[in-house]
Amino acid sequence: MRFKPSFFSRNALVVAEELLGHFLVRQTGKQRIVAKIVETEAYCGIEDKGCHTFGGRRTERTEAMFLPGGHAYIYMIYGMNFCLNVVAAAKNDPQAVLIRAVEPVEGIDFIKENRKGIVKEQDLTNGPGKLAKALMIDKNLNGCDLVRGKELYIERNLSLPDFEIVSAPRVNIDYAGEFKDKPWRKYIKGCKFVSKL
DNA sequence: TCTACGATTTACT
DNA sequence: GTAAATCGTAGAA
């Protein structure tokens, strides 16, 4: 079962917390990967110095963030990694939630193929660049619809267990001034698959 | 055009 | 612990 678009059209901070525990599904041909979202970061739009759209910057790269909530914003970082974001808020309100870590649920063999050389299961998807590689996410999926899409979408976890959410400062945004210490990183307490403790 | 650098990962000391 | 890999994009010129 999927979420309604209205689930994603809220503030990035809310979406970041509420995505925890739900599933990211990647379907390519016959291969299917399901992974539980265990760590996210909120990027809160034009007022957030850590956000790519700070100050209302609208460029070719950030264009997808101006879509309505529920779309994907995927960009390349350090010339070698992709990062997956879930766009939040309304159209032309450029907020997003970075998916930082997931826990493999289905299709682990396929993930291992994509992450050649990695043997430890908990190192397969515990970082934004790692999970993008594991799920074969790249620029082709930028701007795709995570509510209605087929290749990549969010699936609701109908038997969501109780867990505690930990809030922590976001990672690697030293340039963000007073925003770098905001506790806008969210993860499931005690989960072995988060990128950093 | 030109230049600097990043919402990272990996390998190496 | 530190540094290399590696290139598209943003912002300046």
GROMACS .gro file of C-alpha atoms (C1' of nucleotides) in nm:
model
  223
    1MET     CA    1   0.000   0.000   0.000
    2ARG     CA    2   0.121   0.344  -0.086
    3PHE     CA    3   0.093   0.683   0.076
    4LYS     CA    4  -0.129   0.957  -0.054
    5PRO     CA    5   0.047   1.253  -0.213
    6SER     CA    6  -0.064   1.460   0.087
    7PHE     CA    7   0.169   1.254   0.307
    8PHE     CA    8   0.463   1.414   0.129
    9SER     CA    9   0.324   1.763   0.091
   10ARG     CA   10   0.411   1.851   0.451
   11ASN     CA   11   0.717   2.007   0.607
   12ALA     CA   12   1.045   1.820   0.543
   13LEU     CA   13   1.103   1.773   0.916
   14VAL     CA   14   0.774   1.590   0.955
   15VAL     CA   15   0.826   1.378   0.646
   16ALA     CA   16   1.182   1.291   0.755
   17GLU     CA   17   1.051   1.147   1.081
   18GLU     CA   18   0.748   0.974   0.937
   19LEU     CA   19   0.936   0.800   0.656
   20LEU     CA   20   1.137   0.604   0.912
   21GLY     CA   21   1.037   0.237   0.919
   22HIS     CA   22   0.865   0.245   0.580
   23PHE     CA   23   0.989   0.085   0.260
   24LEU     CA   24   1.178   0.202  -0.043
   25VAL     CA   25   1.106  -0.025  -0.339
   26ARG     CA   26   1.324  -0.054  -0.650
   27GLN     CA   27   1.192  -0.251  -0.944
   28THR     CA   28   1.410  -0.309  -1.250
   29GLY     CA   29   1.292  -0.567  -1.499
   30LYS     CA   30   1.241  -0.878  -1.293
   31GLN     CA   31   1.461  -0.774  -1.006
   32ARG     CA   32   1.295  -0.628  -0.702
   33ILE     CA   33   1.463  -0.470  -0.403
   34VAL     CA   34   1.281  -0.367  -0.088
   35ALA     CA   35   1.463  -0.175   0.184
   36LYS     CA   36   1.347  -0.023   0.511
   37ILE     CA   37   1.425   0.344   0.561
   38VAL     CA   38   1.619   0.377   0.887
   39GLU     CA   39   1.793   0.716   0.858
   40THR     CA   40   1.696   1.050   0.700
   41GLU     CA   41   1.791   1.417   0.700
   42ALA     CA   42   1.558   1.712   0.646
   43TYR     CA   43   1.659   1.997   0.417
   44CYS     CA   44   1.417   2.274   0.482
   45GLY     CA   45   1.423   2.492   0.174
   46ILE     CA   46   1.511   2.854   0.108
   47GLU     CA   47   1.583   2.947   0.470
   48ASP     CA   48   1.814   2.651   0.538
   49LYS     CA   49   2.179   2.731   0.465
   50GLY     CA   50   2.252   2.361   0.431
   51CYS     CA   51   1.995   2.319   0.157
   52HIS     CA   52   2.081   2.334  -0.213
   53THR     CA   53   1.789   2.572  -0.260
   54PHE     CA   54   1.900   2.817   0.010
   55GLY     CA   55   1.799   3.171  -0.078
   56GLY     CA   56   1.564   3.043  -0.348
   57ARG     CA   57   1.843   2.921  -0.575
   58ARG     CA   58   1.676   2.750  -0.867
   59THR     CA   59   1.913   2.584  -1.108
   60GLU     CA   60   1.917   2.291  -1.345
   61ARG     CA   61   2.036   2.064  -1.065
   62THR     CA   62   1.780   2.168  -0.803
   63GLU     CA   63   1.485   2.186  -1.039
   64ALA     CA   64   1.337   1.858  -0.909
   65MET     CA   65   1.307   2.002  -0.559
   66PHE     CA   66   1.052   2.251  -0.688
   67LEU     CA   67   0.819   1.966  -0.783
   68PRO     CA   68   0.531   1.879  -0.549
   69GLY     CA   69   0.615   1.653  -0.253
   70GLY     CA   70   0.654   1.284  -0.331
   71HIS     CA   71   0.897   1.316  -0.622
   72ALA     CA   72   1.264   1.212  -0.624
   73TYR     CA   73   1.555   1.455  -0.620
   74ILE     CA   74   1.875   1.278  -0.717
   75TYR     CA   75   2.209   1.450  -0.762
   76MET     CA   76   2.572   1.353  -0.801
   77ILE     CA   77   2.819   1.431  -0.526
   78TYR     CA   78   3.202   1.420  -0.527
   79GLY     CA   79   3.195   1.309  -0.888
   80MET     CA   80   3.128   0.950  -0.798
   81ASN     CA   81   2.820   0.908  -0.581
   82PHE     CA   82   2.451   0.971  -0.614
   83CYS     CA   83   2.220   1.076  -0.331
   84LEU     CA   84   1.846   1.009  -0.318
   85ASN     CA   85   1.609   1.265  -0.171
   86VAL     CA   86   1.234   1.257  -0.127
   87VAL     CA   87   1.090   1.596  -0.218
   88ALA     CA   88   0.866   1.737   0.055
   89ALA     CA   89   0.621   2.027   0.089
   90ALA     CA   90   0.421   2.187  -0.191
   91LYS     CA   91   0.510   2.270  -0.548
   92ASN     CA   92   0.766   2.554  -0.563
   93ASP     CA   93   0.848   2.511  -0.194
   94PRO     CA   94   1.186   2.340  -0.239
   95GLN     CA   95   1.228   2.115   0.064
   96ALA     CA   96   1.357   1.758   0.062
   97VAL     CA   97   1.444   1.461   0.279
   98LEU     CA   98   1.777   1.291   0.216
   99ILE     CA   99   1.761   0.913   0.254
  100ARG     CA  100   2.086   0.840   0.436
  101ALA     CA  101   2.052   0.470   0.517
  102VAL     CA  102   1.825   0.172   0.458
  103GLU     CA  103   1.808  -0.186   0.577
  104PRO     CA  104   1.782  -0.457   0.309
  105VAL     CA  105   1.456  -0.651   0.330
  106GLU     CA  106   1.420  -0.822  -0.007
  107GLY     CA  107   1.658  -0.877  -0.300
  108ILE     CA  108   1.978  -0.889  -0.097
  109ASP     CA  109   2.153  -1.099  -0.361
  110PHE     CA  110   2.084  -0.830  -0.618
  111ILE     CA  111   2.216  -0.566  -0.380
  112LYS     CA  112   2.535  -0.764  -0.332
  113GLU     CA  113   2.585  -0.775  -0.708
  114ASN     CA  114   2.555  -0.400  -0.723
  115ARG     CA  115   2.794  -0.355  -0.429
  116LYS     CA  116   3.069  -0.586  -0.548
  117GLY     CA  117   3.338  -0.650  -0.292
  118ILE     CA  118   3.125  -0.570   0.011
  119VAL     CA  119   3.060  -0.874   0.225
  120LYS     CA  120   2.925  -0.740   0.552
  121GLU     CA  121   2.553  -0.701   0.519
  122GLN     CA  122   2.539  -0.389   0.731
  123ASP     CA  123   2.789  -0.209   0.505
  124LEU     CA  124   2.576  -0.253   0.195
  125THR     CA  125   2.336   0.037   0.237
  126ASN     CA  126   2.449   0.241   0.541
  127GLY     CA  127   2.520   0.567   0.360
  128PRO     CA  128   2.353   0.785   0.095
  129GLY     CA  129   2.598   0.699  -0.182
  130LYS     CA  130   2.604   0.334  -0.085
  131LEU     CA  131   2.230   0.281  -0.096
  132ALA     CA  132   2.205   0.463  -0.429
  133LYS     CA  133   2.456   0.221  -0.573
  134ALA     CA  134   2.294  -0.080  -0.407
  135LEU     CA  135   1.952   0.006  -0.553
  136MET     CA  136   2.092   0.120  -0.891
  137ILE     CA  137   1.966   0.473  -0.842
  138ASP     CA  138   2.115   0.735  -1.072
  139LYS     CA  139   2.026   1.051  -1.259
  140ASN     CA  140   1.781   0.869  -1.483
  141LEU     CA  141   1.544   0.854  -1.188
  142ASN     CA  142   1.574   1.222  -1.100
  143GLY     CA  143   1.230   1.381  -1.082
  144CYS     CA  144   1.042   1.050  -1.088
  145ASP     CA  145   0.717   1.007  -0.899
  146LEU     CA  146   0.762   0.809  -0.576
  147VAL     CA  147   0.387   0.795  -0.516
  148ARG     CA  148   0.272   0.654  -0.847
  149GLY     CA  149   0.598   0.536  -1.009
  150LYS     CA  150   0.684   0.175  -1.093
  151GLU     CA  151   1.064   0.169  -1.101
  152LEU     CA  152   1.116   0.344  -0.769
  153TYR     CA  153   0.857   0.418  -0.503
  154ILE     CA  154   0.774   0.435  -0.133
  155GLU     CA  155   0.565   0.156   0.016
  156ARG     CA  156   0.384   0.191   0.342
  157ASN     CA  157   0.479  -0.044   0.627
  158LEU     CA  158   0.143  -0.154   0.757
  159SER     CA  159   0.287  -0.332   1.058
  160LEU     CA  160   0.511  -0.053   1.174
  161PRO     CA  161   0.668  -0.151   1.507
  162ASP     CA  162   0.724   0.089   1.791
  163PHE     CA  163   1.068   0.248   1.790
  164GLU     CA  164   1.240   0.552   1.927
  165ILE     CA  165   1.354   0.827   1.693
  166VAL     CA  166   1.693   0.981   1.757
  167SER     CA  167   1.758   1.339   1.641
  168ALA     CA  168   2.116   1.443   1.562
  169PRO     CA  169   2.303   1.714   1.368
  170ARG     CA  170   2.328   1.659   0.996
  171VAL     CA  171   2.644   1.514   0.844
  172ASN     CA  172   2.903   1.699   0.634
  173ILE     CA  173   2.746   2.041   0.609
  174ASP     CA  174   3.010   2.247   0.789
  175TYR     CA  175   2.944   2.528   0.544
  176ALA     CA  176   2.587   2.577   0.672
  177GLY     CA  177   2.672   2.823   0.951
  178GLU     CA  178   2.414   2.828   1.228
  179PHE     CA  179   2.218   2.557   1.050
  180LYS     CA  180   2.491   2.295   1.071
  181ASP     CA  181   2.404   2.201   1.428
  182LYS     CA  182   2.028   2.174   1.383
  183PRO     CA  183   1.914   1.825   1.487
  184TRP     CA  184   1.752   1.754   1.154
  185ARG     CA  185   1.903   1.410   1.108
  186LYS     CA  186   1.662   1.139   1.218
  187TYR     CA  187   1.722   0.770   1.267
  188ILE     CA  188   1.582   0.464   1.436
  189LYS     CA  189   1.740   0.415   1.776
  190GLY     CA  190   1.962   0.110   1.801
  191CYS     CA  191   1.947   0.026   1.431
  192LYS     CA  192   2.266  -0.136   1.303
  193PHE     CA  193   2.224   0.003   0.953
  194VAL     CA  194   2.252   0.379   1.020
  195SER     CA  195   2.553   0.552   0.860
  196LYS     CA  196   2.698   0.700   1.177
  197LEU     CA  197   2.621   0.671   1.544
  198DT     C1'  198   3.479   2.988  -2.055
  199DC     C1'  199   3.735   2.900  -1.610
  200DT     C1'  200   3.784   2.745  -1.133
  201DA     C1'  201   3.676   2.546  -0.691
  202DC     C1'  202   3.448   2.221  -0.442
  203DG     C1'  203   3.095   1.901  -0.249
  204DA     C1'  204   2.423   1.640   0.171
  205DT     C1'  205   3.081   1.058   0.008
  206DT     C1'  206   3.325   0.623  -0.012
  207DT     C1'  207   3.723   0.366   0.000
  208DA     C1'  208   4.189   0.250   0.060
  209DC     C1'  209   4.593   0.324   0.286
  210DT     C1'  210   4.936   0.455   0.701
  211DG     C1'  211   4.387   0.843   1.198
  212DT     C1'  212   4.446   1.082   0.671
  213DA     C1'  213   4.397   1.129   0.180
  214DA     C1'  214   4.282   1.006  -0.293
  215DA     C1'  215   3.933   0.929  -0.626
  216DT     C1'  216   3.671   1.201  -0.970
  217DC     C1'  217   3.334   1.522  -1.227
  218DG     C1'  218   2.902   1.792  -1.265
  219DT     C1'  219   2.751   2.216  -1.106
  220DA     C1'  220   2.749   2.690  -0.919
  221DG     C1'  221   2.927   3.114  -0.923
  222DA     C1'  222   3.259   3.414  -1.079
  223DA     C1'  223   3.506   3.633  -1.470
   0.00000   0.00000   0.00000
